[in-house]
PDB file of C-alpha atoms in Angstrom:
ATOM      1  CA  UNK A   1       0.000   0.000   0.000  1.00 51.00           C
ATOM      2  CA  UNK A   2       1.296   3.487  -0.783  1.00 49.00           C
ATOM      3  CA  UNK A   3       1.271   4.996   2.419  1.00 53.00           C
ATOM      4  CA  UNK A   4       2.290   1.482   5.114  1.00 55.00           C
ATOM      5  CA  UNK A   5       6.295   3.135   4.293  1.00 51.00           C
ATOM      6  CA  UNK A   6       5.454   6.214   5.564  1.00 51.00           C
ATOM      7  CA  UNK A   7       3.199   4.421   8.560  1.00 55.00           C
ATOM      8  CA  UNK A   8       6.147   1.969   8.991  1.00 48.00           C
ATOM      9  CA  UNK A   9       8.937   4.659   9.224  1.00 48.00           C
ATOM     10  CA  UNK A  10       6.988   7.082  11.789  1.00 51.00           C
ATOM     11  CA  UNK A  11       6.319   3.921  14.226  1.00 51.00           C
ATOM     12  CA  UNK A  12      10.038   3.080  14.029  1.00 44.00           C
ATOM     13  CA  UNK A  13      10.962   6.671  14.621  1.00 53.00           C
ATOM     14  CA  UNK A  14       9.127   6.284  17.941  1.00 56.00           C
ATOM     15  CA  UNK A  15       9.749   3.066  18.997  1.00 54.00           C
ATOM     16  CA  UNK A  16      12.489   1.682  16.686  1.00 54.00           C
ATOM     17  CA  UNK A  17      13.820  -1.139  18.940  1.00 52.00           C
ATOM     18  CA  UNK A  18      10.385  -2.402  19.056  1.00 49.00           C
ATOM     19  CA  UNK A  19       9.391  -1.941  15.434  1.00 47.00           C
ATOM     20  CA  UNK A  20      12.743  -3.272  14.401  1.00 45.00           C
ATOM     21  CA  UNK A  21      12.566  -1.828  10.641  1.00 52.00           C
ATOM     22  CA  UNK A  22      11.511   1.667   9.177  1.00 44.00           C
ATOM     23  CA  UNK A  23      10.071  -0.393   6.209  1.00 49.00           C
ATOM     24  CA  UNK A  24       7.326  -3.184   5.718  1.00 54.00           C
ATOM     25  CA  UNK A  25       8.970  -6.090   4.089  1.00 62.00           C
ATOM     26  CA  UNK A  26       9.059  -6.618   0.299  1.00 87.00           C
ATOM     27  CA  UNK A  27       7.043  -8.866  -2.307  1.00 92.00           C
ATOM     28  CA  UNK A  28      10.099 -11.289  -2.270  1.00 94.00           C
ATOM     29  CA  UNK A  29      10.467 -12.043   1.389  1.00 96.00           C
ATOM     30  CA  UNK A  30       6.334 -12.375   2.377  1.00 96.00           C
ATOM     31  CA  UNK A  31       6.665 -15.052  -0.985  1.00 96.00           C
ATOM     32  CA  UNK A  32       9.210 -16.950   1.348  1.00 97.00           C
ATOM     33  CA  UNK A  33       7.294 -16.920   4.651  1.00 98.00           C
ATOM     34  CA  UNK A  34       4.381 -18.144   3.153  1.00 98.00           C
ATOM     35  CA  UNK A  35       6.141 -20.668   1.074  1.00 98.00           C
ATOM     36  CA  UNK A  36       5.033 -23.593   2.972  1.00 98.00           C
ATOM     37  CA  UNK A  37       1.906 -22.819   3.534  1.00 98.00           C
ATOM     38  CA  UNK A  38      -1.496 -23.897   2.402  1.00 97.00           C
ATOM     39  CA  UNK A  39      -4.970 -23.251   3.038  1.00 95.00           C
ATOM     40  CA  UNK A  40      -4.649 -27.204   5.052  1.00 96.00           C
ATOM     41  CA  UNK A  41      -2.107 -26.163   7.148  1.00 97.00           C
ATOM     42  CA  UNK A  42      -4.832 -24.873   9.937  1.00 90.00           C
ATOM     43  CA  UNK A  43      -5.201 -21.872  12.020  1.00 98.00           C
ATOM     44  CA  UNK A  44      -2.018 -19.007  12.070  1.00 98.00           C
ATOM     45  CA  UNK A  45      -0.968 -17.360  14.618  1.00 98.00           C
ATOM     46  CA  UNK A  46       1.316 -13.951  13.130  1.00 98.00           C
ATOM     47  CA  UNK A  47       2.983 -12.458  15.692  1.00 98.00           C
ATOM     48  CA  UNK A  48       4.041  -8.406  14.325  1.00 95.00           C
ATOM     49  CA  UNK A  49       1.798  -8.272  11.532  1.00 95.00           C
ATOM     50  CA  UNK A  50       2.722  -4.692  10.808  1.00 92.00           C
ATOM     51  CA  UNK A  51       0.972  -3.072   8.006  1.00 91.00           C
ATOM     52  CA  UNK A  52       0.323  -6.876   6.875  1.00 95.00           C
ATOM     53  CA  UNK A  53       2.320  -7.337   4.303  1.00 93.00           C
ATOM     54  CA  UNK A  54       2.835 -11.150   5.483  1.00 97.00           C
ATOM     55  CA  UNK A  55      -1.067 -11.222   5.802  1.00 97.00           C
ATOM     56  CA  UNK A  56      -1.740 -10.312   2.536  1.00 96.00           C
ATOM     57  CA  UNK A  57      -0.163 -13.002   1.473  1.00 97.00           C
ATOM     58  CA  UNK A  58      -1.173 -15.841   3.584  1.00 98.00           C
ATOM     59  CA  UNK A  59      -4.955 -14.500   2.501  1.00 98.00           C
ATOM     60  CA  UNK A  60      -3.244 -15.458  -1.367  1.00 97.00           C
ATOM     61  CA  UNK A  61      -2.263 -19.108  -0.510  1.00 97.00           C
ATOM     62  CA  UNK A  62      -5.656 -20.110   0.939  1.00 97.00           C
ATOM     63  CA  UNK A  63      -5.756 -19.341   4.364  1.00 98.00           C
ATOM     64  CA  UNK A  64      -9.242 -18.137   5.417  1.00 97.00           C
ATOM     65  CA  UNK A  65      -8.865 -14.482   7.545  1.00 98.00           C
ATOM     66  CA  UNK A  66     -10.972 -16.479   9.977  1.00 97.00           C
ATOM     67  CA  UNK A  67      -8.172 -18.370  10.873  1.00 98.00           C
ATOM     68  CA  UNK A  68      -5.948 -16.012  11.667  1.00 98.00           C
ATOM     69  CA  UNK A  69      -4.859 -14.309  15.021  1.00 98.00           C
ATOM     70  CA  UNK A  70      -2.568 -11.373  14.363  1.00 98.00           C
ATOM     71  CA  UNK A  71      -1.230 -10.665  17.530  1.00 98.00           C
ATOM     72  CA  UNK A  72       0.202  -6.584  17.216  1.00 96.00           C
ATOM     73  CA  UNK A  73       1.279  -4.564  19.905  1.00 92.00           C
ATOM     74  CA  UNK A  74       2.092  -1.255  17.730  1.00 83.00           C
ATOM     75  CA  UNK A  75      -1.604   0.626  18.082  1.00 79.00           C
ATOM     76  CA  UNK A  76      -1.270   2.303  15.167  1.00 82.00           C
ATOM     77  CA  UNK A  77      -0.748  -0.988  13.066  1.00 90.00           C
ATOM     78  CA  UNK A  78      -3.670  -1.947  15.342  1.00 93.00           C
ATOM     79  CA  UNK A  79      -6.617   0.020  13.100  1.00 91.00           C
ATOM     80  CA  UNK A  80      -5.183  -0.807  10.031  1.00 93.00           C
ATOM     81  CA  UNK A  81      -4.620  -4.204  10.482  1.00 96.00           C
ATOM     82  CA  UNK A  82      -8.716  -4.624  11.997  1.00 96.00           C
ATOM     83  CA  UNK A  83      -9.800  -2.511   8.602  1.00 96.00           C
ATOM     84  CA  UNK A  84      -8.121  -4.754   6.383  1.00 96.00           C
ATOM     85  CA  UNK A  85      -8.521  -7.970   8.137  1.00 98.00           C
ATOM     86  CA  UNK A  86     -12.051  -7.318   9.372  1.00 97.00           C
ATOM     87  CA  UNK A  87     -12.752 -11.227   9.916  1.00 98.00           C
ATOM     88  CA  UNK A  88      -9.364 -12.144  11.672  1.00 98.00           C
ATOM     89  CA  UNK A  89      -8.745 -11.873  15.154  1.00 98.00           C
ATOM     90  CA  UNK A  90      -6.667  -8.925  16.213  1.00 97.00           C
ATOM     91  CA  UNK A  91      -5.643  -8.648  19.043  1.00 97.00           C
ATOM     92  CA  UNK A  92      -3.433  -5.772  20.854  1.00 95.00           C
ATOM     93  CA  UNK A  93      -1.036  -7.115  22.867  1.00 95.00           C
ATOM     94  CA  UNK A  94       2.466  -8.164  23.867  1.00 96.00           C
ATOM     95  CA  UNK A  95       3.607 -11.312  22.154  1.00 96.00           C
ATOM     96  CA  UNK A  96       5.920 -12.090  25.503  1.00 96.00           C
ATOM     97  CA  UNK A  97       2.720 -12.870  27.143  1.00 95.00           C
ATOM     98  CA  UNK A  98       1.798 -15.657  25.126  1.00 95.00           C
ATOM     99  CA  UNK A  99       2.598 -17.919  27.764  1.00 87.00           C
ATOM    100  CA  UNK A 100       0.510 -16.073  30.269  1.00 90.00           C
ATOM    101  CA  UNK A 101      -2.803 -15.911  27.851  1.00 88.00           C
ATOM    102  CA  UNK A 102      -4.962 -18.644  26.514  1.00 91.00           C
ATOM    103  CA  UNK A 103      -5.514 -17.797  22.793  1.00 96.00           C
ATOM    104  CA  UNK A 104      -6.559 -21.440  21.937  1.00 96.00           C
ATOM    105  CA  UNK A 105      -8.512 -24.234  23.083  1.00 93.00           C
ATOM    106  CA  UNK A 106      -6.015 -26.802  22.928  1.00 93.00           C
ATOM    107  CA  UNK A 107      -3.022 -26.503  20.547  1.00 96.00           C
ATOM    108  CA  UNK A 108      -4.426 -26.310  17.097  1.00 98.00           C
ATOM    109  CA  UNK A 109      -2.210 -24.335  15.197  1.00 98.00           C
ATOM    110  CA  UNK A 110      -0.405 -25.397  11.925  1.00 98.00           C
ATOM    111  CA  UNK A 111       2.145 -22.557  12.056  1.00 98.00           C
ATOM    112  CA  UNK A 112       3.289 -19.339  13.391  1.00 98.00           C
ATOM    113  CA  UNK A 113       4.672 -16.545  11.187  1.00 98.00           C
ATOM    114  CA  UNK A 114       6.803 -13.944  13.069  1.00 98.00           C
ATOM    115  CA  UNK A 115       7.917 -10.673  11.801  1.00 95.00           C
ATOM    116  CA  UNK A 116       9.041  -9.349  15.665  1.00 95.00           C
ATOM    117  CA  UNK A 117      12.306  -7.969  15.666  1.00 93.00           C
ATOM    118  CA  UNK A 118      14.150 -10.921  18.123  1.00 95.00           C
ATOM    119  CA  UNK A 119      17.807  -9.737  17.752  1.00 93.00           C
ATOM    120  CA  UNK A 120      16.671  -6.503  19.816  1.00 92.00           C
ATOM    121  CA  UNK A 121      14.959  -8.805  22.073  1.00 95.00           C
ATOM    122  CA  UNK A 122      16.211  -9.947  25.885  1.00 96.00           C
ATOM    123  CA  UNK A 123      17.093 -13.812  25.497  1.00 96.00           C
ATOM    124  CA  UNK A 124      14.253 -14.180  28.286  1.00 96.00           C
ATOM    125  CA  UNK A 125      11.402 -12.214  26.161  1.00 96.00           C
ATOM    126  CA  UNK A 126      12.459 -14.427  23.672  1.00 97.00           C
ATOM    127  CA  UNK A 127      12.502 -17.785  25.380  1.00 97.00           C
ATOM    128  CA  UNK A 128       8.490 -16.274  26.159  1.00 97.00           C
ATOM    129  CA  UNK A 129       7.701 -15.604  22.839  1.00 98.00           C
ATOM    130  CA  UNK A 130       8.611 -19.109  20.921  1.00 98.00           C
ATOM    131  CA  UNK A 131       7.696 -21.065  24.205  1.00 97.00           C
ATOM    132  CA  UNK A 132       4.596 -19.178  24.292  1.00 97.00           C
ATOM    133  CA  UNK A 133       3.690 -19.541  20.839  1.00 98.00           C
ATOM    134  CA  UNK A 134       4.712 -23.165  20.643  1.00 98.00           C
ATOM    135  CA  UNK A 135       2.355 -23.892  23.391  1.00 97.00           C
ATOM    136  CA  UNK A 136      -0.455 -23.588  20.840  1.00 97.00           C
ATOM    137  CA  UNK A 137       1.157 -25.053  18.012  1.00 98.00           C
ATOM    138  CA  UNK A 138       0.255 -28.987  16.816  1.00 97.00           C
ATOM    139  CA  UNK A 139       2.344 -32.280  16.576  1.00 97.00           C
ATOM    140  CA  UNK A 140       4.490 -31.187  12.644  1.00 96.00           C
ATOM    141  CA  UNK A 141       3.504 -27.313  12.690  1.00 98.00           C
ATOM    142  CA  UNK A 142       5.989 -24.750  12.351  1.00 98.00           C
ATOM    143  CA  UNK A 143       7.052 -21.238  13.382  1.00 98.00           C
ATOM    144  CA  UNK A 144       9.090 -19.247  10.936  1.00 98.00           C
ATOM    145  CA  UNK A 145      11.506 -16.133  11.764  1.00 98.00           C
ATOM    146  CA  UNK A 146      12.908 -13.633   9.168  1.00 97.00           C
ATOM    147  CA  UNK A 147      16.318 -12.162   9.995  1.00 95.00           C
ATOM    148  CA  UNK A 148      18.372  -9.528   8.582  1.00 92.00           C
ATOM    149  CA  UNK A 149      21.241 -10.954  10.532  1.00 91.00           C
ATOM    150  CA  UNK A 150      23.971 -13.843   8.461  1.00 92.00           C
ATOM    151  CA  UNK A 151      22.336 -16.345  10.786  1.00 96.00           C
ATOM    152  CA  UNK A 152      19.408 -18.027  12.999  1.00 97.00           C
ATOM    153  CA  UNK A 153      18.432 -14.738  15.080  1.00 96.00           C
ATOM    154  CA  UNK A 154      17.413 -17.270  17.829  1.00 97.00           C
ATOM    155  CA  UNK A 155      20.719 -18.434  19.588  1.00 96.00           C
ATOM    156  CA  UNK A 156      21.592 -22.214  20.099  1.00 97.00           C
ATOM    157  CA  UNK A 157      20.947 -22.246  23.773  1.00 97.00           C
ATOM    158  CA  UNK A 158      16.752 -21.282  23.722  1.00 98.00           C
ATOM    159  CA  UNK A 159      16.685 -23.654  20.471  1.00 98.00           C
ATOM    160  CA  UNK A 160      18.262 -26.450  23.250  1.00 97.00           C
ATOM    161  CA  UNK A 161      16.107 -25.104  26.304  1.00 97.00           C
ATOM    162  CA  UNK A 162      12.794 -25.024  24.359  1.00 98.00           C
ATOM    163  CA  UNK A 163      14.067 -28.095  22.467  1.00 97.00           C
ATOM    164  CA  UNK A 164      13.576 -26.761  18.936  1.00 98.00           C
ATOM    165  CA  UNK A 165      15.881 -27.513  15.709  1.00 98.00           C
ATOM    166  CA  UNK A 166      15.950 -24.232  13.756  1.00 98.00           C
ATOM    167  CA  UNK A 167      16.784 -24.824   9.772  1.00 98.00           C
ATOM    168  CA  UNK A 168      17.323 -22.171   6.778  1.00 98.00           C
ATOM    169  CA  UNK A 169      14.251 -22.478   4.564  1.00 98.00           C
ATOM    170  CA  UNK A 170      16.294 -19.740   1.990  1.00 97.00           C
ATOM    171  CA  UNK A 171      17.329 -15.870   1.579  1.00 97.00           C
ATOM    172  CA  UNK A 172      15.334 -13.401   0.517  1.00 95.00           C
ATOM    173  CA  UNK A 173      18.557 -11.702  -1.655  1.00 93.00           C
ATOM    174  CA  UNK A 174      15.544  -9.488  -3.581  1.00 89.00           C
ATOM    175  CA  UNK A 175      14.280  -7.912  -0.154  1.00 90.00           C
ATOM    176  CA  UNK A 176      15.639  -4.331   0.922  1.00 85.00           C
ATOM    177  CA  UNK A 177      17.499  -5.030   2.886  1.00 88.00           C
ATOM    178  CA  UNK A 178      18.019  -8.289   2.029  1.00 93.00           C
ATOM    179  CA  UNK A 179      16.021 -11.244   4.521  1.00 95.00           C
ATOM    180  CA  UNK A 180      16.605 -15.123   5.462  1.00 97.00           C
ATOM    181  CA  UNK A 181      14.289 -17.256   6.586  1.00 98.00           C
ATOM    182  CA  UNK A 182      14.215 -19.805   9.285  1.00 98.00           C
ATOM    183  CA  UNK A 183      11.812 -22.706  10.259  1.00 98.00           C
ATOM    184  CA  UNK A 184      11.537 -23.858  13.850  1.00 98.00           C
ATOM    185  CA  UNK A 185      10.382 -27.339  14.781  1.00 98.00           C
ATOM    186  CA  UNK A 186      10.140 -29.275  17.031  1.00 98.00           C
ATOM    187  CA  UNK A 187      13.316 -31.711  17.938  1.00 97.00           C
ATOM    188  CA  UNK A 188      12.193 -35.624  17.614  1.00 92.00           C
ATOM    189  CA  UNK A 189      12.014 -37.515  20.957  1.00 79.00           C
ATOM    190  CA  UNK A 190      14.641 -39.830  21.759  1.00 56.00           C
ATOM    191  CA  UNK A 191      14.234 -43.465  22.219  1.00 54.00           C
ATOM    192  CA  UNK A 192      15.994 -45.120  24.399  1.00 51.00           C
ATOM    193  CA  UNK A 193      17.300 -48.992  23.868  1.00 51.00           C
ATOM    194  CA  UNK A 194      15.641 -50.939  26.556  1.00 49.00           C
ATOM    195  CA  UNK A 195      17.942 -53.976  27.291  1.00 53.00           C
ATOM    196  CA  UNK A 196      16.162 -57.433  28.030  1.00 53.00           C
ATOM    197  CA  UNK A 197      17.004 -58.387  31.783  1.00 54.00           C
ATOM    198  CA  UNK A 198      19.668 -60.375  32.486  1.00 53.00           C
ATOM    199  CA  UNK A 199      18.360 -64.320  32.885  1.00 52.00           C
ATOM    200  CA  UNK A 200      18.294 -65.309  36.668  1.00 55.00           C
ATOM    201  CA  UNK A 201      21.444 -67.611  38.032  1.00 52.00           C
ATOM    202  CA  UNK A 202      18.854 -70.235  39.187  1.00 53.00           C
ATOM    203  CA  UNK A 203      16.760 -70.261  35.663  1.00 51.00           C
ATOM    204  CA  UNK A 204      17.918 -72.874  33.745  1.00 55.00           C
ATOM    205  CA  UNK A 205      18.850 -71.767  29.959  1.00 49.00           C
ATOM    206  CA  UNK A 206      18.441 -73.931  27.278  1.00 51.00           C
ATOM    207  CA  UNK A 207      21.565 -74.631  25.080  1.00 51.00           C
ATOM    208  CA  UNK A 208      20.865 -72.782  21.600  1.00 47.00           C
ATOM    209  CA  UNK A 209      20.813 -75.194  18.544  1.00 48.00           C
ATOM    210  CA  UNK A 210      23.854 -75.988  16.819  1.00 45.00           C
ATOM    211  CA  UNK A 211      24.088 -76.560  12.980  1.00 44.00           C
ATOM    212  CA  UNK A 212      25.136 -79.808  11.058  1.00 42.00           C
ATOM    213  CA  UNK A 213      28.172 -79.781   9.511  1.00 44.00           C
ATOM    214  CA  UNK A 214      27.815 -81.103   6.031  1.00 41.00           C
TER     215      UNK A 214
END
């Protein structure tokens, strides 16, 4: 939209640790996102919807606007984004309360789009924010961060506390500046290798067969 730069850039003058950018992100980078996503993949749950440029095009791969939550603490994003989304749920609040609130009955969600700025971010807020969020997400779903940074803006020890893998879906080289993209999941489960018990001393054990020699 013509005017979400000049939107964008006034929020970030005010709060730019919060906003994180003085632009909404381009064409190329909402395309990589959404990538994965399908109108199947269930309820969303965006976290810094902005001016909605993500939105937009989650609407374009299927997803119904009744199945998203856009969860935006900027209040100026917060009009826009209820004019243009009129049939999602907006809500205004902090996304490092997610563990605090109950957005969902159950954990439903097929994946969680984040545009929140997490390398300004206190490792604790974040360790809220992807715990929280992962709370609500299903068995398989997803969460994927965008970065301006050369690597996964969430650092090795949340991904081993929260016991996530984090893995490059691909760069954005076309965005300005240019954006990577990275998909959080969860880690498998290990199983251990349970060991029959040793045979008890008094049991007797029958001698195993032997073969014939020819």
């Amino acid at each position: 939209m013509p005017n979400d730069f000049l939107s964008f850039f006034l929020s970030w003058l005010s709060a730019p640790r919060r906003v994180g950018a003085i632009a909404p992100s381009g064409a190329a980078l909402a395309d990589l996102i959404t990538r994965e996503i399908t109108a199947s993949t269930g309820p969303i749950l965006e976290l810094g919807p902005g001016t909605g440029a993500f939105t937009y095009k989650l609407l374009k791969r299927g997803v119904r606007q009744q199945d998203l939550t856009l969860i935006e603490y900027g209040s100026d994003f917060m009009k826009l984004l209820q004019i243009r989304f009129p049939n999602a749920r907006v809500l205004w609040m902090d996304a490092g309360r997610l563990t605090t609130e109950r957005l969902y009955d159950g954990a439903p969600v097929g994946a969680v789009v984040s545009g929140l700025p997490l390398l300004n971010m206190s490792t604790r807020k974040v360790v809220s924010i992807i715990g929280g969020a992962f709370s609500y997400v299903r068995p398989g779903g997803a969460f994927y961060q965008f970065t301006y940074g050369m690597s996964c803006p969430v650092p090795r020890p949340v991904l081993d506390r929260l016991g996530l893998r984090a893995t490059l879906v691909d760069r954005a080289i076309l965005n300005v500046p240019p954006a990577a993209v990275y998909k959080l999941t969860r880690r498998p489960q290990m199983k251990l290798a349970t060991r029959s018990p040793a045979p008890d001393a008094s049991t007797p054990v029958e001698p195993e067969p032997t073969l014939s020699q020819a």
